[in-house]
Structure formats: structure tokens, C-alpha cells
Short mmCIF file of C-alpha atoms in Angstrom, two decimals:
data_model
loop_
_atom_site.label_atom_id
_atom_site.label_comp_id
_atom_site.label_asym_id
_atom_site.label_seq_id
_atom_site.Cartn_x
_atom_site.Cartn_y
_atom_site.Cartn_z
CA UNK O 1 115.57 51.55 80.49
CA UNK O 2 116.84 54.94 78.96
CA UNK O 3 120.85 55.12 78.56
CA UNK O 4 121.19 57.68 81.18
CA UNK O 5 119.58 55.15 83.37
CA UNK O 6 122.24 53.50 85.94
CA UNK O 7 121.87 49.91 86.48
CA UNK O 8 122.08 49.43 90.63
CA UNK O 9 124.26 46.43 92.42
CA UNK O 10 122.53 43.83 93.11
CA UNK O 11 124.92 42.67 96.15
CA UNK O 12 124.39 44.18 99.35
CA UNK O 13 126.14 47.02 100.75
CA UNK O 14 129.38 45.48 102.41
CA UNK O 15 128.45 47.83 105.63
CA UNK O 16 124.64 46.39 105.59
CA UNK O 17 123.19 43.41 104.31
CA UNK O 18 119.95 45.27 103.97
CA UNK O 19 121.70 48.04 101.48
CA UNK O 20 122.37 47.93 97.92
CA UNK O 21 124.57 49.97 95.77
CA UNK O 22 122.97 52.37 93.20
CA UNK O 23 125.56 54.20 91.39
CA UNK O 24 128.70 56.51 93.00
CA UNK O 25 128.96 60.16 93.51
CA UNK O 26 130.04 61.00 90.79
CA UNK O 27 127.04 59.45 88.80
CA UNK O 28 125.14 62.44 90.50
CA UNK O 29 124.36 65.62 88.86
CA UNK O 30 124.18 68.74 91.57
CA UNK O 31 120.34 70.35 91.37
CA UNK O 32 119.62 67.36 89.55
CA UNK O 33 118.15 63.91 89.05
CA UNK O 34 119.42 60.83 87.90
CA UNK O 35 117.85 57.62 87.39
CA UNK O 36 118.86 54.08 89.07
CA UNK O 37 117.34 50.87 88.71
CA UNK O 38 116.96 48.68 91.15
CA UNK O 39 114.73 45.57 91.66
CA UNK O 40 112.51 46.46 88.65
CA UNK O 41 111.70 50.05 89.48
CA UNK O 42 112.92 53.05 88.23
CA UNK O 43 114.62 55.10 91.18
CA UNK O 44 115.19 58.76 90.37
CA UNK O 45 118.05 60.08 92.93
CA UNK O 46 118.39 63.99 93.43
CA UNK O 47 121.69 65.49 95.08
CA UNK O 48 121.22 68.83 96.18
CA UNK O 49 125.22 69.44 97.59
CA UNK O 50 125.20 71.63 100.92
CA UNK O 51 128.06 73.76 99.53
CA UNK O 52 128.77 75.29 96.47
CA UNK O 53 132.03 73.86 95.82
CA UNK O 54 130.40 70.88 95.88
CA UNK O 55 128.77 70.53 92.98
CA UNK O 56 130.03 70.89 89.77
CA UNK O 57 130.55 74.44 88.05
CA UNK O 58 127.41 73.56 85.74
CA UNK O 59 124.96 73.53 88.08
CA UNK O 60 126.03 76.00 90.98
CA UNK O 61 122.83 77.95 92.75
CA UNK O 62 122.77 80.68 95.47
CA UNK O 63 122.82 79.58 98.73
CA UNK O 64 118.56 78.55 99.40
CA UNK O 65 117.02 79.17 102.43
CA UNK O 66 114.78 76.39 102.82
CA UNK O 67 114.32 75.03 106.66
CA UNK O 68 116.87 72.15 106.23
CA UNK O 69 115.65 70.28 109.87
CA UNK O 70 113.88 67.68 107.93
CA UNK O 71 115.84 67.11 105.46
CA UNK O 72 117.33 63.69 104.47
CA UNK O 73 121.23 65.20 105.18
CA UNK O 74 124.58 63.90 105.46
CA UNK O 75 127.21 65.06 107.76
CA UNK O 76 128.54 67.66 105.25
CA UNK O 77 124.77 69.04 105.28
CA UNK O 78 124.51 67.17 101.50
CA UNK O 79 121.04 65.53 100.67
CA UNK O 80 119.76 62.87 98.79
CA UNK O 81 115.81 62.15 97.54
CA UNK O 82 114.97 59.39 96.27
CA UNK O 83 111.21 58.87 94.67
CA UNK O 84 109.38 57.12 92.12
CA UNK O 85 110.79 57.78 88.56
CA UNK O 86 107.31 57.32 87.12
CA UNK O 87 105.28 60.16 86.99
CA UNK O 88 101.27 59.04 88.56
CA UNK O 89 99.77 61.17 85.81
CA UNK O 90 101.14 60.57 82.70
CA UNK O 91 102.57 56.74 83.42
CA UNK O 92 105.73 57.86 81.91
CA UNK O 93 109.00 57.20 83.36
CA UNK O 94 110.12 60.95 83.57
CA UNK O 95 110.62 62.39 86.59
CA UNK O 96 114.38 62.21 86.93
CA UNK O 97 114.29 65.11 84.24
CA UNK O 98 112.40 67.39 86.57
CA UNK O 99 113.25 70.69 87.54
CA UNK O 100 113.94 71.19 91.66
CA UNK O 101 112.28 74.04 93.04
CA UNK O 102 110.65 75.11 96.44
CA UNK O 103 106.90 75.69 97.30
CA UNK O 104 105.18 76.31 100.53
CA UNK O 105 108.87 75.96 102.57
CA UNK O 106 109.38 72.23 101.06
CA UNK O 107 111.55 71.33 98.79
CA UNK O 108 109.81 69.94 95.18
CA UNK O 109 110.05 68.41 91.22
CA UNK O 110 108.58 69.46 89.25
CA UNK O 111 107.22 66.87 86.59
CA UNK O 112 108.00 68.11 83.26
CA UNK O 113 105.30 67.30 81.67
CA UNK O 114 102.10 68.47 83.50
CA UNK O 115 104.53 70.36 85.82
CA UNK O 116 102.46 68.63 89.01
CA UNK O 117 105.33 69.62 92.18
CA UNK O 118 105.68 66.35 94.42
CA UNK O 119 107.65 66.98 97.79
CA UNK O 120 111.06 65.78 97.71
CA UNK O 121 110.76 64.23 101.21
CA UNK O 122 107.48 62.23 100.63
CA UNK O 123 106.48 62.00 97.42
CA UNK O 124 103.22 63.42 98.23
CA UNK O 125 101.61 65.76 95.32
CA UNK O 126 101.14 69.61 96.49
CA UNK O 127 97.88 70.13 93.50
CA UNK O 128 96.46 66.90 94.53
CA UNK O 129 97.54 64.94 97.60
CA UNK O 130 95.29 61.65 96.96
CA UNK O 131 98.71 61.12 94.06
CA UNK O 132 101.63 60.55 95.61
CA UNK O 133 105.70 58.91 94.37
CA UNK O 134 107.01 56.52 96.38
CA UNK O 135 110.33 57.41 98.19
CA UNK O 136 113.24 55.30 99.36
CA UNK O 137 115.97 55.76 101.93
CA UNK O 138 119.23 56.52 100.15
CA UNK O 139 122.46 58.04 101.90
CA UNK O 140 125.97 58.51 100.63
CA UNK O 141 128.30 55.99 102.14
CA UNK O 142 131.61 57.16 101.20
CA UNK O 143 131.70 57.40 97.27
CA UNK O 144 128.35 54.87 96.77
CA UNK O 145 124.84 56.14 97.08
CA UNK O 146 123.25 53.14 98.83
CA UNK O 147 119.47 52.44 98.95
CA UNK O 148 119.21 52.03 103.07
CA UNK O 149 116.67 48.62 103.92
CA UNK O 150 116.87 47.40 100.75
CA UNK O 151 114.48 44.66 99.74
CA UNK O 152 114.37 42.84 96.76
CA UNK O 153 110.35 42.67 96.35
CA UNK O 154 110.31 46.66 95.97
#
């Protein structure tokens, strides 16, 4: 586990018993990834803030066009991915560090080392769709970002 790696609670959400705790908003990085761990996998969170002002003065982007209906969003229009930190390709534990983008209307990492774009909102691989990350459920619940139907075999 890298040292930019955040270490997820292991106790259940107090407003679910199927939810766990993997860091707090402010862990996030706006137009950027960050890296949990929960239940012995690598979980690598995006936040991609619905307003400018939202995200810190480092990472601001012009307003993106992207159709936002399916969309994992919040009620302040923020969103949240959560996939598979380990890049199918390579087998290395690097896709946290990718660089968000948008291709064919859905929103994509980039790995950044073969640069293979995986959507955002399945994990599925636009160059070849047999690869594929796996995604979680995550959703802001006041400060925490909470995996939603937590399990602890994942």
C-alpha cells in the first residue's frame, strides 16, 4: 500500500450497516483520483465537483458538457467513481494516478501507463471491452465517502 493510499473504516456506516467509511471529503482531490483500501482491494475514488467553487483552486476546469443523466450524482450535482485501482494490463496498482477525460460522450481514465480509457461508470475498457475494472457504489454522506452495500468478501 503506497502512502497516498487511505486506509478505509472497517465499521459500518452508522446510517447503514451495509456501508463502510473510506476516507472524508477532504481526502478527495477535484479531477482526480485517490486511492482507498478496503477489504484487501485497492479502491481508486474520483470526485469530479459539479461546481467550480467546489473544488480546490488547483484543479479548477471549464464547465464540461458531458450528458450528466447517468451519472453517479449527489444532490449538489457532485459525482463519485469508484473502480478497480489495478490496471488489467499491466497488473500494477496505478490507476488512481490516471488522467480523467471524455470519449464517445462517457466520461473515462485514462491508465497512465498504456493509456487504455476505461468508463468511469462501468469499468468497461473503450480499446478492448472483453477487459474491464470493477466498480463500487460510493456516495458522499455528509463529510465521509461511504462504499454503499459493503461486503467484507470484496
Amino acid at each position: 500500500m503506497s502512502p497516498s493510499t487511505l486506509a478505509a473504516s472497517t465499521a459500518a456506516h452508522a446510517s447503514s450497516p451495509h456501508c463502510a467509511r473510506l476516507c472524508t471529503r477532504a481526502d478527495l482531490v477535484a479531477h482526480s483520483g485517490v486511492v482507498a483500501w478496503h477489504a484487501g482491494h485497492q479502491i481508486a475514488i474520483f470526485y469530479l465537483p459539479a461546481r467550480p467553487d467546489a473544488a480546490d483552486s488547483r484543479s479548477r476546469q471549464p464547465e464540461d458538457t458531458a450528458d450528466r443523466s447517468r451519472q453517479p450524482e449527489d444532490a449538489a450535482g457532485d459525482c463519485l467513481y469508484a473502480v478497480d485501482n489495478r490496471d488489467p494490463f499491466s497488473g500494477a496498482n496505478v490507476i488512481g494516478r490516471g488522467i480523467i477525460g471524455e470519449l464517445q460522450g462517457e466520461r473515462v481514465i485514462a491508465s497512465p501507463l498504456y493509456k487504455q480509457h476505461f468508463r468511469l461508470r462501468d469499468g468497461v475498457c473503450l480499446e478492448d471491452p472483453e477487459q474491464r475494472l470493477q466498480t463500487w457504489p460510493v456516495a458522499l454522506r455528509g463529510d465521509d465517502v461511504v462504499l454503499l452495500e459493503a461486503r467484507a468478501d470484496i
